[in-house]
PDB file of C-alpha atoms in Angstrom:
ATOM      1  CA  UNK A 267     -63.471 -67.963  37.484  1.00 90.00           C
ATOM      2  CA  UNK A 268     -60.747 -65.382  38.155  1.00 98.00           C
ATOM      3  CA  UNK A 269     -61.971 -61.886  37.323  1.00 98.00           C
ATOM      4  CA  UNK A 270     -59.963 -58.665  37.346  1.00 98.00           C
ATOM      5  CA  UNK A 271     -61.090 -55.271  36.145  1.00 98.00           C
ATOM      6  CA  UNK A 272     -59.568 -52.254  34.488  1.00 98.00           C
ATOM      7  CA  UNK A 273     -61.425 -49.054  35.340  1.00 97.00           C
ATOM      8  CA  UNK A 274     -60.951 -45.350  34.833  1.00 96.00           C
ATOM      9  CA  UNK A 275     -62.552 -42.328  33.281  1.00 94.00           C
ATOM     10  CA  UNK A 276     -62.774 -41.649  29.539  1.00 92.00           C
ATOM     11  CA  UNK A 277     -59.357 -41.347  27.836  1.00 94.00           C
ATOM     12  CA  UNK A 278     -57.530 -42.768  30.874  1.00 96.00           C
ATOM     13  CA  UNK A 279     -55.905 -45.568  28.870  1.00 96.00           C
ATOM     14  CA  UNK A 280     -58.214 -48.468  29.827  1.00 96.00           C
ATOM     15  CA  UNK A 281     -58.540 -50.066  26.402  1.00 95.00           C
ATOM     16  CA  UNK A 282     -54.822 -49.884  25.616  1.00 97.00           C
ATOM     17  CA  UNK A 283     -53.997 -51.399  28.998  1.00 98.00           C
ATOM     18  CA  UNK A 284     -56.595 -54.141  28.461  1.00 97.00           C
ATOM     19  CA  UNK A 285     -55.135 -54.968  25.060  1.00 97.00           C
ATOM     20  CA  UNK A 286     -51.574 -55.153  26.409  1.00 97.00           C
ATOM     21  CA  UNK A 287     -52.688 -57.247  29.405  1.00 98.00           C
ATOM     22  CA  UNK A 288     -54.430 -59.768  27.149  1.00 97.00           C
ATOM     23  CA  UNK A 289     -51.269 -60.132  25.046  1.00 97.00           C
ATOM     24  CA  UNK A 290     -49.101 -60.453  28.179  1.00 98.00           C
ATOM     25  CA  UNK A 291     -51.344 -62.996  29.926  1.00 97.00           C
ATOM     26  CA  UNK A 292     -51.772 -65.120  26.793  1.00 97.00           C
ATOM     27  CA  UNK A 293     -47.978 -65.062  26.242  1.00 98.00           C
ATOM     28  CA  UNK A 294     -47.681 -66.570  29.738  1.00 98.00           C
ATOM     29  CA  UNK A 295     -49.883 -69.480  28.707  1.00 98.00           C
ATOM     30  CA  UNK A 296     -53.146 -68.326  30.311  1.00 97.00           C
ATOM     31  CA  UNK A 297     -56.507 -68.526  28.603  1.00 97.00           C
ATOM     32  CA  UNK A 298     -58.159 -65.106  28.761  1.00 97.00           C
ATOM     33  CA  UNK A 299     -61.606 -63.739  27.963  1.00 96.00           C
ATOM     34  CA  UNK A 300     -62.718 -60.131  28.171  1.00 97.00           C
ATOM     35  CA  UNK A 301     -65.881 -58.246  29.021  1.00 95.00           C
ATOM     36  CA  UNK A 302     -66.315 -54.615  27.943  1.00 92.00           C
ATOM     37  CA  UNK A 303     -69.073 -52.434  29.347  1.00 90.00           C
ATOM     38  CA  UNK A 304     -70.471 -49.786  27.001  1.00 83.00           C
ATOM     39  CA  UNK A 305     -72.405 -46.813  28.320  1.00 73.00           C
ATOM     40  CA  UNK A 306     -74.220 -46.275  25.070  1.00 70.00           C
ATOM     41  CA  UNK A 307     -76.141 -48.130  22.411  1.00 69.00           C
ATOM     42  CA  UNK A 308     -73.844 -50.151  20.201  1.00 67.00           C
ATOM     43  CA  UNK A 309     -74.262 -52.512  17.278  1.00 70.00           C
ATOM     44  CA  UNK A 310     -71.900 -55.267  16.222  1.00 74.00           C
ATOM     45  CA  UNK A 311     -74.106 -56.298  13.334  1.00 73.00           C
ATOM     46  CA  UNK A 312     -74.227 -54.662   9.890  1.00 79.00           C
ATOM     47  CA  UNK A 313     -77.423 -53.275   8.379  1.00 84.00           C
ATOM     48  CA  UNK A 314     -78.592 -55.367   5.455  1.00 83.00           C
ATOM     49  CA  UNK A 315     -76.830 -58.565   6.558  1.00 82.00           C
ATOM     50  CA  UNK A 316     -79.016 -61.596   7.246  1.00 82.00           C
ATOM     51  CA  UNK A 317     -78.298 -61.675  11.000  1.00 82.00           C
ATOM     52  CA  UNK A 318     -79.136 -57.954  11.276  1.00 84.00           C
ATOM     53  CA  UNK A 319     -82.402 -58.542   9.435  1.00 86.00           C
ATOM     54  CA  UNK A 320     -83.276 -61.417  11.816  1.00 88.00           C
ATOM     55  CA  UNK A 321     -82.648 -59.216  14.862  1.00 82.00           C
ATOM     56  CA  UNK A 322     -84.548 -56.215  13.488  1.00 84.00           C
ATOM     57  CA  UNK A 323     -87.440 -58.525  12.600  1.00 87.00           C
ATOM     58  CA  UNK A 324     -87.802 -59.258  16.326  1.00 85.00           C
ATOM     59  CA  UNK A 325     -85.604 -62.226  17.188  1.00 85.00           C
ATOM     60  CA  UNK A 326     -84.657 -62.250  20.883  1.00 86.00           C
ATOM     61  CA  UNK A 327     -81.343 -63.920  20.102  1.00 85.00           C
ATOM     62  CA  UNK A 328     -79.440 -64.334  16.862  1.00 84.00           C
ATOM     63  CA  UNK A 329     -76.515 -66.738  16.633  1.00 83.00           C
ATOM     64  CA  UNK A 330     -74.106 -66.064  13.795  1.00 84.00           C
ATOM     65  CA  UNK A 331     -71.616 -68.819  12.972  1.00 84.00           C
ATOM     66  CA  UNK A 332     -68.797 -69.447  10.511  1.00 87.00           C
ATOM     67  CA  UNK A 333     -65.759 -71.680  10.267  1.00 92.00           C
ATOM     68  CA  UNK A 334     -63.700 -69.047  12.126  1.00 92.00           C
ATOM     69  CA  UNK A 335     -65.978 -67.770  14.926  1.00 88.00           C
ATOM     70  CA  UNK A 336     -69.464 -67.566  16.268  1.00 88.00           C
ATOM     71  CA  UNK A 337     -71.338 -64.783  18.030  1.00 86.00           C
ATOM     72  CA  UNK A 338     -74.567 -64.731  19.964  1.00 87.00           C
ATOM     73  CA  UNK A 339     -76.447 -61.442  19.919  1.00 85.00           C
ATOM     74  CA  UNK A 340     -79.140 -60.972  22.556  1.00 90.00           C
ATOM     75  CA  UNK A 341     -81.668 -58.152  22.430  1.00 87.00           C
ATOM     76  CA  UNK A 342     -82.914 -56.927  25.797  1.00 89.00           C
ATOM     77  CA  UNK A 343     -86.110 -55.515  24.278  1.00 88.00           C
ATOM     78  CA  UNK A 344     -86.753 -53.348  27.328  1.00 88.00           C
ATOM     79  CA  UNK A 345     -85.541 -55.859  29.945  1.00 91.00           C
ATOM     80  CA  UNK A 346     -82.967 -54.591  32.467  1.00 93.00           C
ATOM     81  CA  UNK A 347     -79.282 -54.831  31.591  1.00 92.00           C
ATOM     82  CA  UNK A 348     -77.828 -58.091  32.966  1.00 93.00           C
ATOM     83  CA  UNK A 349     -75.437 -57.817  35.898  1.00 94.00           C
ATOM     84  CA  UNK A 350     -71.756 -58.531  35.450  1.00 95.00           C
ATOM     85  CA  UNK A 351     -72.223 -61.816  37.316  1.00 96.00           C
ATOM     86  CA  UNK A 352     -75.003 -62.868  34.928  1.00 95.00           C
ATOM     87  CA  UNK A 353     -72.801 -62.030  31.948  1.00 94.00           C
ATOM     88  CA  UNK A 354     -69.789 -63.864  33.380  1.00 95.00           C
ATOM     89  CA  UNK A 355     -71.975 -66.965  33.712  1.00 94.00           C
ATOM     90  CA  UNK A 356     -72.383 -66.909  29.922  1.00 93.00           C
ATOM     91  CA  UNK A 357     -68.646 -67.286  29.288  1.00 93.00           C
ATOM     92  CA  UNK A 358     -66.805 -70.550  28.726  1.00 93.00           C
ATOM     93  CA  UNK A 359     -64.315 -71.338  31.528  1.00 95.00           C
ATOM     94  CA  UNK A 360     -60.914 -69.646  31.207  1.00 97.00           C
ATOM     95  CA  UNK A 361     -57.988 -68.895  33.506  1.00 97.00           C
ATOM     96  CA  UNK A 362     -58.758 -65.167  33.662  1.00 97.00           C
ATOM     97  CA  UNK A 363     -61.517 -62.786  32.643  1.00 97.00           C
ATOM     98  CA  UNK A 364     -60.403 -59.177  32.246  1.00 97.00           C
ATOM     99  CA  UNK A 365     -63.257 -56.694  32.592  1.00 97.00           C
ATOM    100  CA  UNK A 366     -63.137 -53.166  31.185  1.00 95.00           C
ATOM    101  CA  UNK A 367     -65.596 -50.927  32.964  1.00 93.00           C
ATOM    102  CA  UNK A 368     -68.109 -51.976  35.622  1.00 94.00           C
ATOM    103  CA  UNK A 369     -66.284 -49.659  38.014  1.00 90.00           C
ATOM    104  CA  UNK A 370     -69.070 -49.864  40.623  1.00 91.00           C
ATOM    105  CA  UNK A 371     -68.960 -53.678  40.903  1.00 95.00           C
ATOM    106  CA  UNK A 372     -67.010 -55.363  43.721  1.00 95.00           C
ATOM    107  CA  UNK A 373     -64.448 -57.421  41.758  1.00 97.00           C
ATOM    108  CA  UNK A 374     -60.757 -56.485  42.125  1.00 98.00           C
ATOM    109  CA  UNK A 375     -59.613 -53.758  39.766  1.00 98.00           C
ATOM    110  CA  UNK A 376     -56.693 -51.699  38.614  1.00 98.00           C
ATOM    111  CA  UNK A 377     -57.339 -48.044  37.809  1.00 98.00           C
ATOM    112  CA  UNK A 378     -55.931 -46.568  34.603  1.00 98.00           C
ATOM    113  CA  UNK A 379     -55.201 -42.887  35.119  1.00 97.00           C
ATOM    114  CA  UNK A 380     -53.790 -40.169  32.879  1.00 96.00           C
ATOM    115  CA  UNK A 381     -52.825 -36.774  34.248  1.00 93.00           C
ATOM    116  CA  UNK A 382     -54.539 -34.948  31.384  1.00 93.00           C
ATOM    117  CA  UNK A 383     -58.003 -36.220  32.359  1.00 90.00           C
ATOM    118  CA  UNK A 384     -58.023 -34.256  35.616  1.00 88.00           C
ATOM    119  CA  UNK A 385     -60.563 -36.564  37.243  1.00 93.00           C
ATOM    120  CA  UNK A 386     -60.366 -37.618  40.884  1.00 93.00           C
ATOM    121  CA  UNK A 387     -58.853 -41.013  41.645  1.00 95.00           C
ATOM    122  CA  UNK A 388     -61.442 -43.772  41.894  1.00 96.00           C
ATOM    123  CA  UNK A 389     -59.217 -45.696  44.334  1.00 95.00           C
ATOM    124  CA  UNK A 390     -59.720 -42.978  46.943  1.00 93.00           C
ATOM    125  CA  UNK A 391     -63.369 -43.987  47.280  1.00 94.00           C
ATOM    126  CA  UNK A 392     -63.390 -47.639  46.199  1.00 96.00           C
ATOM    127  CA  UNK A 393     -61.598 -50.409  48.125  1.00 96.00           C
ATOM    128  CA  UNK A 394     -61.971 -52.854  45.229  1.00 98.00           C
ATOM    129  CA  UNK A 395     -59.371 -50.814  43.304  1.00 98.00           C
ATOM    130  CA  UNK A 396     -56.153 -52.583  44.278  1.00 98.00           C
ATOM    131  CA  UNK A 397     -53.643 -50.492  42.288  1.00 98.00           C
ATOM    132  CA  UNK A 398     -53.291 -47.524  39.951  1.00 98.00           C
ATOM    133  CA  UNK A 399     -51.516 -47.489  36.586  1.00 98.00           C
ATOM    134  CA  UNK A 400     -50.707 -43.867  35.731  1.00 97.00           C
ATOM    135  CA  UNK A 401     -48.646 -41.878  33.269  1.00 96.00           C
ATOM    136  CA  UNK A 402     -47.072 -39.731  36.024  1.00 95.00           C
ATOM    137  CA  UNK A 403     -46.045 -39.939  39.670  1.00 95.00           C
ATOM    138  CA  UNK A 404     -48.868 -39.273  42.122  1.00 94.00           C
ATOM    139  CA  UNK A 405     -49.865 -39.923  45.701  1.00 93.00           C
ATOM    140  CA  UNK A 406     -52.439 -42.687  46.047  1.00 93.00           C
ATOM    141  CA  UNK A 407     -53.480 -45.105  48.796  1.00 95.00           C
ATOM    142  CA  UNK A 408     -52.665 -48.230  46.731  1.00 98.00           C
ATOM    143  CA  UNK A 409     -49.624 -49.450  44.781  1.00 98.00           C
ATOM    144  CA  UNK A 410     -48.728 -47.265  41.782  1.00 98.00           C
ATOM    145  CA  UNK A 411     -47.455 -48.583  38.441  1.00 98.00           C
ATOM    146  CA  UNK A 412     -46.326 -46.909  35.253  1.00 98.00           C
ATOM    147  CA  UNK A 413     -49.282 -47.156  32.852  1.00 98.00           C
ATOM    148  CA  UNK A 414     -46.996 -48.681  30.218  1.00 97.00           C
ATOM    149  CA  UNK A 415     -45.282 -51.250  32.471  1.00 98.00           C
ATOM    150  CA  UNK A 416     -47.567 -54.080  31.389  1.00 98.00           C
ATOM    151  CA  UNK A 417     -45.323 -56.840  32.769  1.00 98.00           C
ATOM    152  CA  UNK A 418     -45.306 -55.362  36.301  1.00 98.00           C
ATOM    153  CA  UNK A 419     -49.068 -54.769  36.169  1.00 98.00           C
ATOM    154  CA  UNK A 420     -49.664 -58.354  34.999  1.00 98.00           C
ATOM    155  CA  UNK A 421     -47.377 -59.662  37.764  1.00 98.00           C
ATOM    156  CA  UNK A 422     -49.389 -57.663  40.329  1.00 98.00           C
ATOM    157  CA  UNK A 423     -52.740 -58.941  39.034  1.00 98.00           C
ATOM    158  CA  UNK A 424     -51.628 -62.570  39.010  1.00 98.00           C
ATOM    159  CA  UNK A 425     -50.149 -62.276  42.508  1.00 98.00           C
ATOM    160  CA  UNK A 426     -53.294 -60.546  43.772  1.00 98.00           C
ATOM    161  CA  UNK A 427     -55.395 -63.404  42.374  1.00 98.00           C
ATOM    162  CA  UNK A 428     -53.014 -66.056  43.705  1.00 96.00           C
ATOM    163  CA  UNK A 429     -52.202 -67.373  40.218  1.00 93.00           C
TER     164      UNK A 429
END
């Protein structure tokens, strides 16, 4: 499976870039899935709903299904967080998986960077970052793209992956 990441610090523009890249890649006829890493507790279920009640009652996994979609919720219940590779193995095959976060993993990545964040560039310390998408001109050791030039960024990713 072809995997490419979007990394950066908080408010760097990662989610917006991910969203635009999904639209761009799908418009080119590619099947795309996404993985998003969260650094905090999150809940996609609603209190009071049947699936929430199943999970709170102690179910290890709860599968919710309808005519439009299905979702599988897995509770770790104290077990370690699965690795990115373990999570990718859970996905159905697609042309491209775009990953938001997991900046310490070794898959190829593009760094989203906004001047206002003031953080150091990740690409300076991480060889898996292949390019930077920024909202201003800056010196960096990898190719630099305008953060809003989604087509050029998509072209770079597909070329880098050999697609």
